[in-house]
């Protein structure tokens, strides 16, 4: 495995926002000036990092906005039940721009959090996001590859890995590398989506095909947009025990206008739309067919429409 | 709309099983001698009943066993939160052979339950099942079409409708007819699956196509195996208010051997297998292709496999 980045670690204390007090509830409310989202590059087939531009969702401001929307809309669903005791040593592996980091800090304000990412740019954005959303929070920032973390064995009590494995060419190797830095008896929590879990009303072949193009592009980039369904065997095979995986299904209909806007439109449809140019460049579809699929996805967010997607949250223990 | 059955109502008190005491927990354990399942015929395009042989899943002993397995394996998931007060008047519309009736009785032992079905044969089986699983339970049995119930307006405090709408040509008409017999302020609870919610690991095009044949056959029979996703608009359009739909996702992996056997193999795969002859007769596939799909579905129940399916539970109020 090769790496083209340098492992560097530093600790910063986020400055308090003048005149602002931050509560966990406030931290879960999407700020009007949402920081860019939780982006990270995928890995090549040999497990090494690629250039940032290969990240399947891109690094545009719209994509960053989308990831912020996703993290904040779903924070309660994804982070419920995840709270680490004061003083416990927690590693967020693949923190990206800190979209989940702020929610971790809100749920576990006394934990000693280390947040690691491959991208220096993303870490800079994560620092800014934490400063804005969780002023006073103390985070150790680490720049490096999660396959080659420089920490001694058993350095952490808990690992948190959210929307990371789906972008890796060899998630098993990543989990094995992560388990090395987890103490015996420590826990790992992994959250992933699964685009194959998507269904909606009105049903539409065009919309399903358009979602399929995103799955295909992510596979071409070395990832797996259908990884959620594999979490149990992945963690078990990597040596974790007592692996328990829970489905977290988001079901959106007219009774949930905040999810219609925050999840269906601004998270999911925006994510699919973001690969339009790549899907056309790859010859997967025509502009007309892609746009018909997007229009049909938008239809599911209108009167009488419904939209459904399942995330998975896995917890395992290092023997 | 036409009907070829007669509305008849009678009340029986199920005899106690000699020497046996029945607890709610015991009632939710699958009996070794499981009664046949929750079968019912679909409706034709004009809303009238068809001959029993048109029921998409068939009426074989294997299918009956499958429905019993399904009801008992899923009882906790589907019935959680559904308990009616003593003395409340509850109608189970489309009780079939009583697969859900016994669980209703376990959760709401003091309710005044009326169980209605179009099929006299199914009602006979439901009586026997209740006698075996809930001895002493008092049920009013009604033989008739749920589109033309003879009860006065507002006769019931609560309606319970499970795995019924998916087999009807016009579920909206059925819901409107049902709402007539519900008192103002009374509730309706509807549970449906959605075969389009199915996904699994290892993924398999052959398996997905085989599931698709079942969806197609159910549509050809006038039903909709993808109805779960439509529950919110269906109930809202039928005039219910405060409609809330919850997804109930069954996620099966190696940590849940009871679900691997009871749900993946004996409920879902068995259901798909049961339409093999019909799928071949309809020219939808070849024997080899169908069997490859079934083999791939079985693979999801083996070591390292996972299987996922979403039911929906809707509750609404009659204004």
Short mmCIF file of N, CA and C in Angstrom, two decimals, chain A residues 194 196-203 208 226 228-233 237 243-247 249-251 253-256 303-306 308 310 312, chain B residues 194 196-203 208 226 228-233 237 243-247 249-251 253-256 303-306 308 310 312:
data_model
loop_
_atom_site.label_atom_id
_atom_site.label_comp_id
_atom_site.label_asym_id
_atom_site.label_seq_id
_atom_site.Cartn_x
_atom_site.Cartn_y
_atom_site.Cartn_z
N UNK A 194 -26.64 2.83 2.00
CA UNK A 194 -26.70 1.80 0.97
C UNK A 194 -27.67 2.31 -0.10
N UNK A 196 -28.64 1.08 -2.73
CA UNK A 196 -29.55 0.07 -3.23
C UNK A 196 -30.78 -0.10 -2.36
N UNK A 197 -30.79 0.57 -1.23
CA UNK A 197 -31.96 0.51 -0.33
C UNK A 197 -33.02 1.52 -0.74
N UNK A 198 -32.70 2.35 -1.72
CA UNK A 198 -33.60 3.44 -2.11
C UNK A 198 -34.84 2.93 -2.84
N UNK A 199 -36.01 3.38 -2.41
CA UNK A 199 -37.21 3.20 -3.22
C UNK A 199 -38.15 4.35 -2.93
N UNK A 200 -39.13 4.53 -3.80
CA UNK A 200 -39.90 5.77 -3.72
C UNK A 200 -41.22 5.62 -4.45
N UNK A 201 -42.08 6.58 -4.21
CA UNK A 201 -43.36 6.66 -4.89
C UNK A 201 -43.56 8.09 -5.37
N UNK A 202 -43.94 8.30 -6.62
CA UNK A 202 -44.17 7.28 -7.64
C UNK A 202 -42.88 6.57 -8.04
N UNK A 203 -43.00 5.26 -8.29
CA UNK A 203 -41.85 4.51 -8.77
C UNK A 203 -41.52 4.99 -10.19
N UNK A 208 -34.69 5.16 -11.04
CA UNK A 208 -33.86 4.06 -10.54
C UNK A 208 -32.57 3.95 -11.35
N UNK A 226 -23.08 0.37 -2.11
CA UNK A 226 -23.98 -0.64 -1.54
C UNK A 226 -23.35 -1.29 -0.32
N UNK A 228 -23.50 -0.63 2.94
CA UNK A 228 -24.24 -0.77 4.18
C UNK A 228 -24.68 -2.19 4.48
N UNK A 229 -25.17 -2.88 3.47
CA UNK A 229 -25.68 -4.25 3.66
C UNK A 229 -24.57 -5.22 4.05
N UNK A 230 -23.31 -4.83 3.85
CA UNK A 230 -22.19 -5.74 4.11
C UNK A 230 -21.55 -5.52 5.47
N UNK A 231 -22.07 -4.60 6.27
CA UNK A 231 -21.35 -4.23 7.49
C UNK A 231 -21.14 -5.41 8.43
N UNK A 232 -22.16 -6.25 8.57
CA UNK A 232 -21.98 -7.34 9.53
C UNK A 232 -20.83 -8.27 9.15
N UNK A 233 -20.84 -8.83 7.94
CA UNK A 233 -19.69 -9.69 7.60
C UNK A 233 -18.36 -8.93 7.59
N UNK A 237 -15.52 -10.34 9.95
CA UNK A 237 -14.32 -10.89 9.31
C UNK A 237 -13.06 -10.13 9.72
N UNK A 243 -20.77 -8.30 17.00
CA UNK A 243 -21.15 -7.28 16.01
C UNK A 243 -22.68 -7.22 15.91
N UNK A 244 -23.21 -6.04 16.08
CA UNK A 244 -24.66 -5.84 15.97
C UNK A 244 -24.91 -4.69 15.00
N UNK A 245 -25.71 -4.95 14.00
CA UNK A 245 -25.99 -3.94 12.97
C UNK A 245 -27.47 -3.59 13.01
N UNK A 246 -27.76 -2.31 13.10
CA UNK A 246 -29.15 -1.86 13.10
C UNK A 246 -29.44 -1.10 11.82
N UNK A 247 -30.58 -1.39 11.18
CA UNK A 247 -30.99 -0.55 10.05
C UNK A 247 -31.61 0.74 10.57
N UNK A 249 -33.84 3.38 8.92
CA UNK A 249 -34.56 3.69 7.68
C UNK A 249 -35.20 5.07 7.78
N UNK A 250 -34.87 5.90 6.80
CA UNK A 250 -35.48 7.22 6.70
C UNK A 250 -36.65 7.10 5.74
N UNK A 251 -37.83 7.40 6.25
CA UNK A 251 -39.04 7.26 5.44
C UNK A 251 -39.69 8.64 5.39
N UNK A 253 -42.41 11.37 3.88
CA UNK A 253 -43.67 11.62 3.19
C UNK A 253 -44.18 13.00 3.58
N UNK A 254 -45.36 13.33 3.13
CA UNK A 254 -45.87 14.67 3.31
C UNK A 254 -46.02 15.11 4.76
N UNK A 255 -46.00 14.15 5.68
CA UNK A 255 -46.13 14.51 7.10
C UNK A 255 -44.80 14.99 7.67
N UNK A 256 -43.72 14.92 6.88
CA UNK A 256 -42.39 15.28 7.38
C UNK A 256 -41.72 16.28 6.44
N UNK A 303 -46.31 16.61 -3.51
CA UNK A 303 -47.57 16.16 -2.91
C UNK A 303 -47.86 14.69 -3.25
N UNK A 304 -48.04 13.87 -2.21
CA UNK A 304 -48.39 12.47 -2.42
C UNK A 304 -47.20 11.56 -2.68
N UNK A 305 -46.01 12.12 -2.78
CA UNK A 305 -44.83 11.30 -3.01
C UNK A 305 -44.23 10.80 -1.70
N UNK A 306 -43.44 9.74 -1.78
CA UNK A 306 -42.71 9.24 -0.62
C UNK A 306 -41.32 8.80 -1.07
N UNK A 308 -37.66 6.61 0.50
CA UNK A 308 -37.19 5.72 1.57
C UNK A 308 -35.73 5.34 1.34
N UNK A 310 -32.22 3.47 3.60
CA UNK A 310 -31.77 2.83 4.83
C UNK A 310 -30.27 3.01 5.05
N UNK A 312 -27.15 2.08 7.87
CA UNK A 312 -26.85 1.00 8.82
C UNK A 312 -25.85 1.50 9.85
N UNK B 194 -43.48 -4.23 1.30
CA UNK B 194 -43.14 -3.63 0.01
C UNK B 194 -41.99 -4.44 -0.56
N UNK B 196 -40.39 -4.18 -3.16
CA UNK B 196 -39.34 -3.36 -3.77
C UNK B 196 -38.35 -2.84 -2.77
N UNK B 197 -38.61 -3.07 -1.49
CA UNK B 197 -37.68 -2.65 -0.43
C UNK B 197 -36.60 -3.70 -0.21
N UNK B 198 -36.71 -4.83 -0.89
CA UNK B 198 -35.79 -5.96 -0.65
C UNK B 198 -34.40 -5.68 -1.21
N UNK B 199 -33.39 -5.91 -0.40
CA UNK B 199 -32.03 -5.97 -0.93
C UNK B 199 -31.23 -6.91 -0.04
N UNK B 200 -30.08 -7.34 -0.53
CA UNK B 200 -29.40 -8.45 0.14
C UNK B 200 -27.94 -8.50 -0.27
N UNK B 201 -27.20 -9.27 0.48
CA UNK B 201 -25.79 -9.53 0.17
C UNK B 201 -25.55 -11.03 0.28
N UNK B 202 -24.92 -11.66 -0.70
CA UNK B 202 -24.41 -11.04 -1.93
C UNK B 202 -25.56 -10.58 -2.83
N UNK B 203 -25.33 -9.43 -3.48
CA UNK B 203 -26.31 -8.95 -4.44
C UNK B 203 -26.34 -9.90 -5.64
N UNK B 208 -32.79 -10.64 -7.91
CA UNK B 208 -33.66 -9.48 -8.02
C UNK B 208 -34.72 -9.70 -9.09
N UNK B 226 -45.90 -3.52 -4.11
CA UNK B 226 -45.11 -2.34 -3.73
C UNK B 226 -45.97 -1.33 -2.99
N UNK B 228 -46.60 -0.80 0.21
CA UNK B 228 -46.15 -0.20 1.47
C UNK B 228 -45.74 1.26 1.34
N UNK B 229 -45.00 1.55 0.29
CA UNK B 229 -44.49 2.92 0.11
C UNK B 229 -45.60 3.93 -0.13
N UNK B 230 -46.81 3.43 -0.47
CA UNK B 230 -47.92 4.34 -0.81
C UNK B 230 -48.87 4.58 0.36
N UNK B 231 -48.58 4.03 1.52
CA UNK B 231 -49.58 4.08 2.60
C UNK B 231 -49.94 5.51 3.00
N UNK B 232 -48.95 6.38 3.06
CA UNK B 232 -49.29 7.74 3.51
C UNK B 232 -50.28 8.42 2.57
N UNK B 233 -49.98 8.51 1.28
CA UNK B 233 -50.99 9.15 0.41
C UNK B 233 -52.31 8.38 0.37
N UNK B 237 -55.55 10.41 1.36
CA UNK B 237 -56.54 10.65 0.31
C UNK B 237 -57.90 10.03 0.66
N UNK B 243 -52.13 11.19 9.67
CA UNK B 243 -51.58 9.91 9.22
C UNK B 243 -50.07 9.89 9.49
N UNK B 244 -49.63 8.86 10.19
CA UNK B 244 -48.20 8.70 10.49
C UNK B 244 -47.80 7.29 10.07
N UNK B 245 -46.78 7.21 9.24
CA UNK B 245 -46.31 5.92 8.73
C UNK B 245 -44.89 5.68 9.22
N UNK B 246 -44.69 4.53 9.83
CA UNK B 246 -43.35 4.17 10.30
C UNK B 246 -42.82 3.01 9.48
N UNK B 247 -41.55 3.10 9.04
CA UNK B 247 -40.94 1.93 8.40
C UNK B 247 -40.50 0.95 9.47
N UNK B 249 -38.06 -2.01 9.40
CA UNK B 249 -37.10 -2.71 8.55
C UNK B 249 -36.56 -3.94 9.27
N UNK B 250 -36.69 -5.07 8.60
CA UNK B 250 -36.14 -6.32 9.10
C UNK B 250 -34.77 -6.49 8.46
N UNK B 251 -33.74 -6.54 9.30
CA UNK B 251 -32.38 -6.64 8.80
C UNK B 251 -31.79 -7.93 9.38
N UNK B 253 -28.92 -10.90 9.57
CA UNK B 253 -27.54 -11.31 9.32
C UNK B 253 -27.20 -12.45 10.27
N UNK B 254 -25.96 -12.88 10.25
CA UNK B 254 -25.55 -14.05 11.02
C UNK B 254 -25.75 -13.93 12.52
N UNK B 255 -25.94 -12.72 13.01
CA UNK B 255 -26.15 -12.55 14.45
C UNK B 255 -27.59 -12.86 14.84
N UNK B 256 -28.45 -13.11 13.86
CA UNK B 256 -29.89 -13.32 14.12
C UNK B 256 -30.37 -14.61 13.48
N UNK B 303 -23.65 -18.23 5.59
CA UNK B 303 -22.54 -17.55 6.25
C UNK B 303 -22.12 -16.27 5.50
N UNK B 304 -22.14 -15.15 6.20
CA UNK B 304 -21.70 -13.89 5.59
C UNK B 304 -22.76 -13.18 4.78
N UNK B 305 -23.93 -13.79 4.62
CA UNK B 305 -24.99 -13.15 3.85
C UNK B 305 -25.85 -12.24 4.72
N UNK B 306 -26.55 -11.32 4.09
CA UNK B 306 -27.51 -10.47 4.82
C UNK B 306 -28.74 -10.27 3.94
N UNK B 308 -32.58 -7.84 3.77
CA UNK B 308 -33.23 -6.65 4.32
C UNK B 308 -34.58 -6.43 3.64
N UNK B 310 -38.44 -4.05 4.24
CA UNK B 310 -39.13 -3.03 5.03
C UNK B 310 -40.65 -3.18 4.95
N UNK B 312 -44.30 -1.45 6.47
CA UNK B 312 -44.75 -0.12 6.89
C UNK B 312 -45.98 -0.27 7.78
#
